[in-house]
Amino acid sequence: MTGEQLDSILEQHKKWLNDEEGGIRANLSGADLTGANLRDACLSRADLSGADMRFADLFRADLSGANLDYSCLPLWCGLLRAQFDDKQIIQFVYHTVKAGLNSPNVSENVKKELRKLIGLANRFHRVDECGRIKIQEVRG
């Protein structure tokens, strides 16, 4: 994908988020975004997953400052070398800790380790909306 194509998709996506004419939700599933500069991009609600296991390739893509809220970001090895910032990592930690502590299928040993991350997780930028994680929080 060329830089011009990506810019056009992101521009249409921003219009879609703002309910403006000509707006289209960004569908980057299967896109080769290797090394792409997505710094500060508005990727909220963008689809970065992939049909038929063709995920967006974010190898060494710079996602620092990008808004990833409600996006479909796949968990796969092509994401491991993407560049994130503190806000995004804290968001991932929050979701991992919250889900892990509330899952009856997660062992007590893993939950013990997850509890160590509660302080960091509660720095999530949407913690007021999603709820603070409490040390005693466990289901199942």
CSV table of C-alpha atoms in Angstrom, one decimal:
chain,number,residue,atom,x,y,z
A,1,MET,CA,0.0,0.0,0.0
A,2,THR,CA,1.4,3.4,-0.9
A,3,GLY,CA,1.5,6.3,1.4
A,4,GLU,CA,-1.0,8.2,-0.7
A,5,GLN,CA,-3.5,5.2,-0.5
A,6,LEU,CA,-3.0,5.0,3.3
A,7,ASP,CA,-3.5,8.8,3.6
A,8,SER,CA,-6.7,8.6,1.6
A,9,ILE,CA,-8.1,5.7,3.7
A,10,LEU,CA,-7.3,7.5,6.9
A,11,GLU,CA,-8.9,10.7,5.6
A,12,GLN,CA,-12.1,8.9,4.7
A,13,HIS,CA,-12.0,7.1,8.0
A,14,LYS,CA,-11.9,10.4,9.9
A,15,LYS,CA,-14.9,11.6,7.9
A,16,TRP,CA,-16.7,8.3,8.8
A,17,LEU,CA,-16.0,8.8,12.5
A,18,ASN,CA,-17.4,12.4,12.2
A,19,ASP,CA,-20.5,11.3,10.1
A,20,GLU,CA,-19.3,13.4,7.3
A,21,GLU,CA,-20.1,12.9,3.6
A,22,GLY,CA,-17.6,10.6,1.8
A,23,GLY,CA,-16.7,8.9,5.0
A,24,ILE,CA,-15.8,5.2,4.9
A,25,ARG,CA,-14.7,3.0,7.8
A,26,ALA,CA,-11.0,2.1,7.5
A,27,ASN,CA,-10.7,-1.5,6.5
A,28,LEU,CA,-7.0,-2.3,6.6
A,29,SER,CA,-7.4,-6.1,7.0
A,30,GLY,CA,-4.7,-7.8,5.1
A,31,ALA,CA,-2.9,-4.5,4.3
A,32,ASP,CA,0.9,-4.5,4.3
A,33,LEU,CA,1.7,-1.7,6.7
A,34,THR,CA,5.2,-2.8,7.3
A,35,GLY,CA,7.2,0.2,8.5
A,36,ALA,CA,4.2,2.5,8.0
A,37,ASN,CA,4.1,5.8,9.9
A,38,LEU,CA,0.8,5.7,11.7
A,39,ARG,CA,2.0,8.1,14.4
A,40,ASP,CA,-1.0,10.0,15.8
A,41,ALA,CA,-3.4,8.4,13.3
A,42,CYS,CA,-7.0,8.2,14.2
A,43,LEU,CA,-7.6,4.4,14.0
A,44,SER,CA,-10.5,4.3,16.4
A,45,ARG,CA,-12.9,1.6,15.2
A,46,ALA,CA,-10.6,0.8,12.2
A,47,ASP,CA,-10.5,-2.9,11.1
A,48,LEU,CA,-6.9,-4.1,11.2
A,49,SER,CA,-7.9,-7.7,11.5
A,50,GLY,CA,-8.1,-10.0,8.5
A,51,ALA,CA,-10.4,-12.3,6.7
A,52,ASP,CA,-8.9,-15.7,6.1
A,53,MET,CA,-6.0,-15.1,8.5
A,54,ARG,CA,-4.8,-12.1,6.4
A,55,PHE,CA,-4.1,-9.7,9.2
A,56,ALA,CA,-2.7,-6.2,8.7
A,57,ASP,CA,1.0,-6.5,8.8
A,58,LEU,CA,2.2,-3.9,11.3
A,59,PHE,CA,5.8,-5.1,11.4
A,60,ARG,CA,7.8,-2.1,12.6
A,61,ALA,CA,4.8,0.2,12.0
A,62,ASP,CA,4.9,3.3,14.2
A,63,LEU,CA,1.6,3.5,16.0
A,64,SER,CA,2.8,6.0,18.7
A,65,GLY,CA,0.0,8.4,19.6
A,66,ALA,CA,-2.5,6.6,17.3
A,67,ASN,CA,-6.0,6.3,18.7
A,68,LEU,CA,-6.7,2.6,18.8
A,69,ASP,CA,-9.9,2.7,20.8
A,70,TYR,CA,-12.5,0.2,19.6
A,71,SER,CA,-10.3,-0.8,16.7
A,72,CYS,CA,-10.0,-4.5,15.6
A,73,LEU,CA,-6.3,-5.0,16.3
A,74,PRO,CA,-5.3,-8.6,15.9
A,75,LEU,CA,-3.1,-10.5,18.4
A,76,TRP,CA,-0.6,-12.2,16.1
A,77,CYS,CA,3.2,-12.2,15.7
A,78,GLY,CA,3.1,-9.5,13.0
A,79,LEU,CA,2.1,-7.0,15.7
A,80,LEU,CA,5.1,-7.8,18.0
A,81,ARG,CA,7.5,-5.4,16.3
A,82,ALA,CA,5.1,-2.5,16.0
A,83,GLN,CA,6.0,0.6,17.9
A,84,PHE,CA,3.6,1.7,20.6
A,85,ASP,CA,3.6,4.4,23.3
A,86,ASP,CA,2.9,4.3,27.0
A,87,LYS,CA,-0.8,5.1,26.7
A,88,GLN,CA,-1.4,2.2,24.3
A,89,ILE,CA,0.6,-0.3,26.3
A,90,ILE,CA,-1.3,0.7,29.5
A,91,GLN,CA,-4.5,0.1,27.5
A,92,PHE,CA,-3.4,-3.4,26.5
A,93,VAL,CA,-2.4,-4.1,30.2
A,94,TYR,CA,-5.8,-2.9,31.4
A,95,HIS,CA,-7.7,-5.2,29.1
A,96,THR,CA,-5.4,-8.2,29.8
A,97,VAL,CA,-5.6,-7.7,33.6
A,98,LYS,CA,-9.4,-7.1,33.6
A,99,ALA,CA,-10.1,-10.1,31.4
A,100,GLY,CA,-7.7,-12.4,33.2
A,101,LEU,CA,-9.0,-11.6,36.7
A,102,ASN,CA,-12.6,-12.1,35.6
A,103,SER,CA,-12.0,-15.4,33.8
A,104,PRO,CA,-12.8,-18.6,35.6
A,105,ASN,CA,-10.4,-20.4,33.3
A,106,VAL,CA,-7.3,-18.5,34.4
A,107,SER,CA,-5.2,-20.2,37.1
A,108,GLU,CA,-4.7,-18.6,40.5
A,109,ASN,CA,-0.9,-18.4,39.8
A,110,VAL,CA,-1.5,-16.3,36.7
A,111,LYS,CA,-4.1,-14.1,38.5
A,112,LYS,CA,-1.5,-13.5,41.2
A,113,GLU,CA,0.9,-12.1,38.6
A,114,LEU,CA,-1.9,-10.1,37.0
A,115,ARG,CA,-2.7,-8.4,40.3
A,116,LYS,CA,0.9,-7.0,40.3
A,117,LEU,CA,-0.1,-5.0,37.3
A,118,ILE,CA,-3.3,-3.4,38.7
A,119,GLY,CA,-1.6,-0.1,39.5
A,120,LEU,CA,-0.3,0.3,35.9
A,121,ALA,CA,-3.6,-1.0,34.5
A,122,ASN,CA,-5.6,1.6,36.4
A,123,ARG,CA,-3.7,4.4,34.6
A,124,PHE,CA,-5.8,3.4,31.5
A,125,HIS,CA,-7.2,6.6,29.8
A,126,ARG,CA,-10.8,5.1,29.9
A,127,VAL,CA,-10.6,3.8,33.5
A,128,ASP,CA,-13.5,6.0,34.6
A,129,GLU,CA,-15.7,4.6,31.8
A,130,CYS,CA,-14.6,0.9,32.2
A,131,GLY,CA,-14.1,0.8,35.9
A,132,ARG,CA,-11.1,0.7,38.2
A,133,ILE,CA,-9.7,-2.7,38.8
A,134,LYS,CA,-9.7,-3.6,42.5
A,135,ILE,CA,-7.1,-5.9,44.1
A,136,GLN,CA,-9.8,-8.4,45.2
A,137,GLU,CA,-11.4,-8.5,41.8
A,138,VAL,CA,-11.8,-12.1,40.8
A,139,ARG,CA,-14.6,-14.2,39.4
A,140,GLY,CA,-14.8,-17.9,39.3
